[in-house]
Amino acid sequence: MKTILYLLRFFRVASPLPGLVVWTFGAIVAGVSAIVVITPGRTAGALAPLLVLQMFAASSGFAVPGRRGHYDLLLTRTGGRVAIALAHWASSIAPGVAAWLIVASIEALATGTASIAMASGTCVAVALVSTIPWAA
């Protein structure tokens, strides 16, 4: 457990995402939230830009910073590469998942039910967009 917390703390400090991506998630959440509150029927179309940005954020890449020595401390200090990869994946997708959950909660507050943002198809889309680009 101590290793996992160390890895998450490391990737919080040395984030794999540029700060501009996090700010863009904030701007998209503001815009999508306004659309969801004004016209709740357009939630599915409003979530598309969030999914596209999540795809680019998840594809932050591990190999290039690893070759440059950014993760040498992790590779020499911690136990396994799988734990490092999972922590990198979690820190890469965290802003997008948080943005999606914020939009889902705003939809639930605006409509009384989170029917579109928490539908099974939307959850699978977020999971696929968060996992496949990172793994590729």
PDB file of C-alpha atoms in Angstrom:
ATOM      1  CA  MET A   1       0.000   0.000   0.000  1.00  0.00           C
ATOM      2  CA  LYS A   2       2.881   2.318   0.798  1.00  0.00           C
ATOM      3  CA  THR A   3       4.308   1.772  -2.698  1.00  0.00           C
ATOM      4  CA  ILE A   4       1.006   2.648  -4.369  1.00  0.00           C
ATOM      5  CA  LEU A   5       0.703   5.869  -2.388  1.00  0.00           C
ATOM      6  CA  TYR A   6       4.297   6.754  -3.244  1.00  0.00           C
ATOM      7  CA  LEU A   7       3.627   6.173  -6.949  1.00  0.00           C
ATOM      8  CA  LEU A   8       0.452   8.242  -6.950  1.00  0.00           C
ATOM      9  CA  ARG A   9       2.225  11.039  -5.097  1.00  0.00           C
ATOM     10  CA  PHE A  10       5.096  10.924  -7.599  1.00  0.00           C
ATOM     11  CA  PHE A  11       2.744  11.190 -10.577  1.00  0.00           C
ATOM     12  CA  ARG A  12       0.832  13.986  -8.866  1.00  0.00           C
ATOM     13  CA  VAL A  13       4.047  15.982  -8.641  1.00  0.00           C
ATOM     14  CA  ALA A  14       5.520  14.890 -11.995  1.00  0.00           C
ATOM     15  CA  SER A  15       2.238  14.784 -13.883  1.00  0.00           C
ATOM     16  CA  PRO A  16       2.232  13.041 -17.264  1.00  0.00           C
ATOM     17  CA  LEU A  17      -0.275  15.644 -18.479  1.00  0.00           C
ATOM     18  CA  PRO A  18       0.508  19.239 -19.326  1.00  0.00           C
ATOM     19  CA  GLY A  19      -1.311  21.826 -17.265  1.00  0.00           C
ATOM     20  CA  LEU A  20      -3.115  23.081 -20.347  1.00  0.00           C
ATOM     21  CA  VAL A  21      -4.937  19.751 -20.668  1.00  0.00           C
ATOM     22  CA  VAL A  22      -6.284  20.058 -17.138  1.00  0.00           C
ATOM     23  CA  TRP A  23      -7.423  23.632 -17.799  1.00  0.00           C
ATOM     24  CA  THR A  24      -9.074  22.496 -21.030  1.00  0.00           C
ATOM     25  CA  PHE A  25     -10.990  19.849 -19.098  1.00  0.00           C
ATOM     26  CA  GLY A  26     -12.231  22.630 -16.818  1.00  0.00           C
ATOM     27  CA  ALA A  27     -13.370  24.751 -19.760  1.00  0.00           C
ATOM     28  CA  ILE A  28     -15.125  21.803 -21.386  1.00  0.00           C
ATOM     29  CA  VAL A  29     -16.848  20.915 -18.112  1.00  0.00           C
ATOM     30  CA  ALA A  30     -18.120  24.486 -17.821  1.00  0.00           C
ATOM     31  CA  GLY A  31     -19.459  24.448 -21.381  1.00  0.00           C
ATOM     32  CA  VAL A  32     -20.964  20.976 -21.178  1.00  0.00           C
ATOM     33  CA  SER A  33     -22.549  21.784 -17.822  1.00  0.00           C
ATOM     34  CA  ALA A  34     -24.213  24.840 -19.309  1.00  0.00           C
ATOM     35  CA  ILE A  35     -25.556  22.764 -22.188  1.00  0.00           C
ATOM     36  CA  VAL A  36     -26.820  20.058 -19.824  1.00  0.00           C
ATOM     37  CA  VAL A  37     -28.603  22.597 -17.620  1.00  0.00           C
ATOM     38  CA  ILE A  38     -30.153  24.528 -20.526  1.00  0.00           C
ATOM     39  CA  THR A  39     -31.086  21.579 -22.773  1.00  0.00           C
ATOM     40  CA  PRO A  40     -30.736  18.224 -20.995  1.00  0.00           C
ATOM     41  CA  GLY A  41     -31.666  16.319 -24.154  1.00  0.00           C
ATOM     42  CA  ARG A  42     -28.355  17.273 -25.774  1.00  0.00           C
ATOM     43  CA  THR A  43     -26.176  15.657 -23.106  1.00  0.00           C
ATOM     44  CA  ALA A  44     -24.983  12.858 -25.387  1.00  0.00           C
ATOM     45  CA  GLY A  45     -23.701  15.290 -28.005  1.00  0.00           C
ATOM     46  CA  ALA A  46     -22.209  17.549 -25.380  1.00  0.00           C
ATOM     47  CA  LEU A  47     -20.129  14.703 -23.925  1.00  0.00           C
ATOM     48  CA  ALA A  48     -18.330  14.113 -27.247  1.00  0.00           C
ATOM     49  CA  PRO A  49     -15.665  16.841 -26.758  1.00  0.00           C
ATOM     50  CA  LEU A  50     -15.003  15.495 -23.277  1.00  0.00           C
ATOM     51  CA  LEU A  51     -14.409  12.005 -24.678  1.00  0.00           C
ATOM     52  CA  VAL A  52     -12.118  13.318 -27.418  1.00  0.00           C
ATOM     53  CA  LEU A  53      -9.983  15.238 -24.919  1.00  0.00           C
ATOM     54  CA  GLN A  54      -9.924  12.181 -22.650  1.00  0.00           C
ATOM     55  CA  MET A  55      -8.587  10.149 -25.568  1.00  0.00           C
ATOM     56  CA  PHE A  56      -5.692  12.572 -26.047  1.00  0.00           C
ATOM     57  CA  ALA A  57      -5.052  12.867 -22.303  1.00  0.00           C
ATOM     58  CA  ALA A  58      -4.960   9.093 -21.859  1.00  0.00           C
ATOM     59  CA  SER A  59      -2.398   8.747 -24.646  1.00  0.00           C
ATOM     60  CA  SER A  60       0.154  10.695 -22.617  1.00  0.00           C
ATOM     61  CA  GLY A  61       2.771   8.009 -23.187  1.00  0.00           C
ATOM     62  CA  PHE A  62       5.188   6.251 -20.912  1.00  0.00           C
ATOM     63  CA  ALA A  63       8.010   5.215 -23.227  1.00  0.00           C
ATOM     64  CA  VAL A  64       9.452   8.617 -24.206  1.00  0.00           C
ATOM     65  CA  PRO A  65       9.687  10.068 -20.671  1.00  0.00           C
ATOM     66  CA  GLY A  66      10.953   6.679 -19.517  1.00  0.00           C
ATOM     67  CA  ARG A  67      13.755   6.740 -22.095  1.00  0.00           C
ATOM     68  CA  ARG A  68      14.641  10.288 -21.089  1.00  0.00           C
ATOM     69  CA  GLY A  69      15.115   9.189 -17.487  1.00  0.00           C
ATOM     70  CA  HIS A  70      12.082  10.899 -15.957  1.00  0.00           C
ATOM     71  CA  TYR A  71      11.017   7.684 -14.226  1.00  0.00           C
ATOM     72  CA  ASP A  72      14.451   6.384 -13.189  1.00  0.00           C
ATOM     73  CA  LEU A  73      13.683   7.082  -9.551  1.00  0.00           C
ATOM     74  CA  LEU A  74      10.589   4.919  -9.769  1.00  0.00           C
ATOM     75  CA  LEU A  75      12.235   2.117 -11.709  1.00  0.00           C
ATOM     76  CA  THR A  76      15.091   1.830  -9.219  1.00  0.00           C
ATOM     77  CA  ARG A  77      13.223   2.467  -5.976  1.00  0.00           C
ATOM     78  CA  THR A  78       9.874   0.700  -6.303  1.00  0.00           C
ATOM     79  CA  GLY A  79       9.205  -2.954  -6.848  1.00  0.00           C
ATOM     80  CA  GLY A  80       7.330  -3.607 -10.051  1.00  0.00           C
ATOM     81  CA  ARG A  81       6.830  -2.078 -13.428  1.00  0.00           C
ATOM     82  CA  VAL A  82       3.171  -3.082 -13.457  1.00  0.00           C
ATOM     83  CA  ALA A  83       2.457  -0.909 -10.414  1.00  0.00           C
ATOM     84  CA  ILE A  84       4.295   1.998 -12.059  1.00  0.00           C
ATOM     85  CA  ALA A  85       2.297   1.537 -15.258  1.00  0.00           C
ATOM     86  CA  LEU A  86      -1.018   1.395 -13.393  1.00  0.00           C
ATOM     87  CA  ALA A  87      -0.177   4.518 -11.405  1.00  0.00           C
ATOM     88  CA  HIS A  88       0.789   6.307 -14.632  1.00  0.00           C
ATOM     89  CA  TRP A  89      -2.473   5.206 -16.249  1.00  0.00           C
ATOM     90  CA  ALA A  90      -4.506   6.362 -13.249  1.00  0.00           C
ATOM     91  CA  SER A  91      -2.855   9.775 -13.183  1.00  0.00           C
ATOM     92  CA  SER A  92      -3.294  10.140 -16.944  1.00  0.00           C
ATOM     93  CA  ILE A  93      -7.032   9.470 -16.891  1.00  0.00           C
ATOM     94  CA  ALA A  94      -7.914  11.091 -13.546  1.00  0.00           C
ATOM     95  CA  PRO A  95      -8.803  14.581 -14.878  1.00  0.00           C
ATOM     96  CA  GLY A  96     -11.053  13.148 -17.589  1.00  0.00           C
ATOM     97  CA  VAL A  97     -12.846  10.766 -15.264  1.00  0.00           C
ATOM     98  CA  ALA A  98     -13.321  13.562 -12.738  1.00  0.00           C
ATOM     99  CA  ALA A  99     -14.714  15.842 -15.450  1.00  0.00           C
ATOM    100  CA  TRP A 100     -17.094  13.122 -16.618  1.00  0.00           C
ATOM    101  CA  LEU A 101     -18.312  12.509 -13.048  1.00  0.00           C
ATOM    102  CA  ILE A 102     -18.870  16.254 -12.550  1.00  0.00           C
ATOM    103  CA  VAL A 103     -20.971  16.421 -15.711  1.00  0.00           C
ATOM    104  CA  ALA A 104     -22.914  13.318 -14.635  1.00  0.00           C
ATOM    105  CA  SER A 105     -23.664  14.845 -11.233  1.00  0.00           C
ATOM    106  CA  ILE A 106     -24.743  18.128 -12.820  1.00  0.00           C
ATOM    107  CA  GLU A 107     -27.018  16.178 -15.145  1.00  0.00           C
ATOM    108  CA  ALA A 108     -28.462  14.335 -12.148  1.00  0.00           C
ATOM    109  CA  LEU A 109     -29.088  17.633 -10.360  1.00  0.00           C
ATOM    110  CA  ALA A 110     -30.590  19.297 -13.436  1.00  0.00           C
ATOM    111  CA  THR A 111     -32.859  16.468 -14.578  1.00  0.00           C
ATOM    112  CA  GLY A 112     -33.389  14.455 -11.416  1.00  0.00           C
ATOM    113  CA  THR A 113     -31.694  11.416 -12.978  1.00  0.00           C
ATOM    114  CA  ALA A 114     -28.299  10.824 -14.594  1.00  0.00           C
ATOM    115  CA  SER A 115     -29.784   8.909 -17.498  1.00  0.00           C
ATOM    116  CA  ILE A 116     -27.322   9.696 -20.295  1.00  0.00           C
ATOM    117  CA  ALA A 117     -23.987  10.412 -18.606  1.00  0.00           C
ATOM    118  CA  MET A 118     -24.198   7.310 -16.406  1.00  0.00           C
ATOM    119  CA  ALA A 119     -25.735   4.973 -18.991  1.00  0.00           C
ATOM    120  CA  SER A 120     -23.886   1.726 -19.550  1.00  0.00           C
ATOM    121  CA  GLY A 121     -22.871   2.699 -23.086  1.00  0.00           C
ATOM    122  CA  THR A 122     -21.410   5.991 -21.895  1.00  0.00           C
ATOM    123  CA  CYS A 123     -19.529   4.258 -19.084  1.00  0.00           C
ATOM    124  CA  VAL A 124     -18.064   1.764 -21.565  1.00  0.00           C
ATOM    125  CA  ALA A 125     -17.108   4.600 -23.926  1.00  0.00           C
ATOM    126  CA  VAL A 126     -15.267   6.412 -21.134  1.00  0.00           C
ATOM    127  CA  ALA A 127     -13.529   3.191 -20.108  1.00  0.00           C
ATOM    128  CA  LEU A 128     -12.451   2.392 -23.672  1.00  0.00           C
ATOM    129  CA  VAL A 129     -11.320   5.938 -24.416  1.00  0.00           C
ATOM    130  CA  SER A 130      -9.359   5.925 -21.164  1.00  0.00           C
ATOM    131  CA  THR A 131      -7.682   2.550 -21.660  1.00  0.00           C
ATOM    132  CA  ILE A 132      -7.032   1.848 -25.351  1.00  0.00           C
ATOM    133  CA  PRO A 133      -5.073   5.043 -26.197  1.00  0.00           C
ATOM    134  CA  TRP A 134      -2.921   4.620 -23.085  1.00  0.00           C
ATOM    135  CA  ALA A 135      -2.170   0.992 -23.895  1.00  0.00           C
ATOM    136  CA  ALA A 136      -1.403   1.752 -27.533  1.00  0.00           C
TER     137      ALA A 136
END
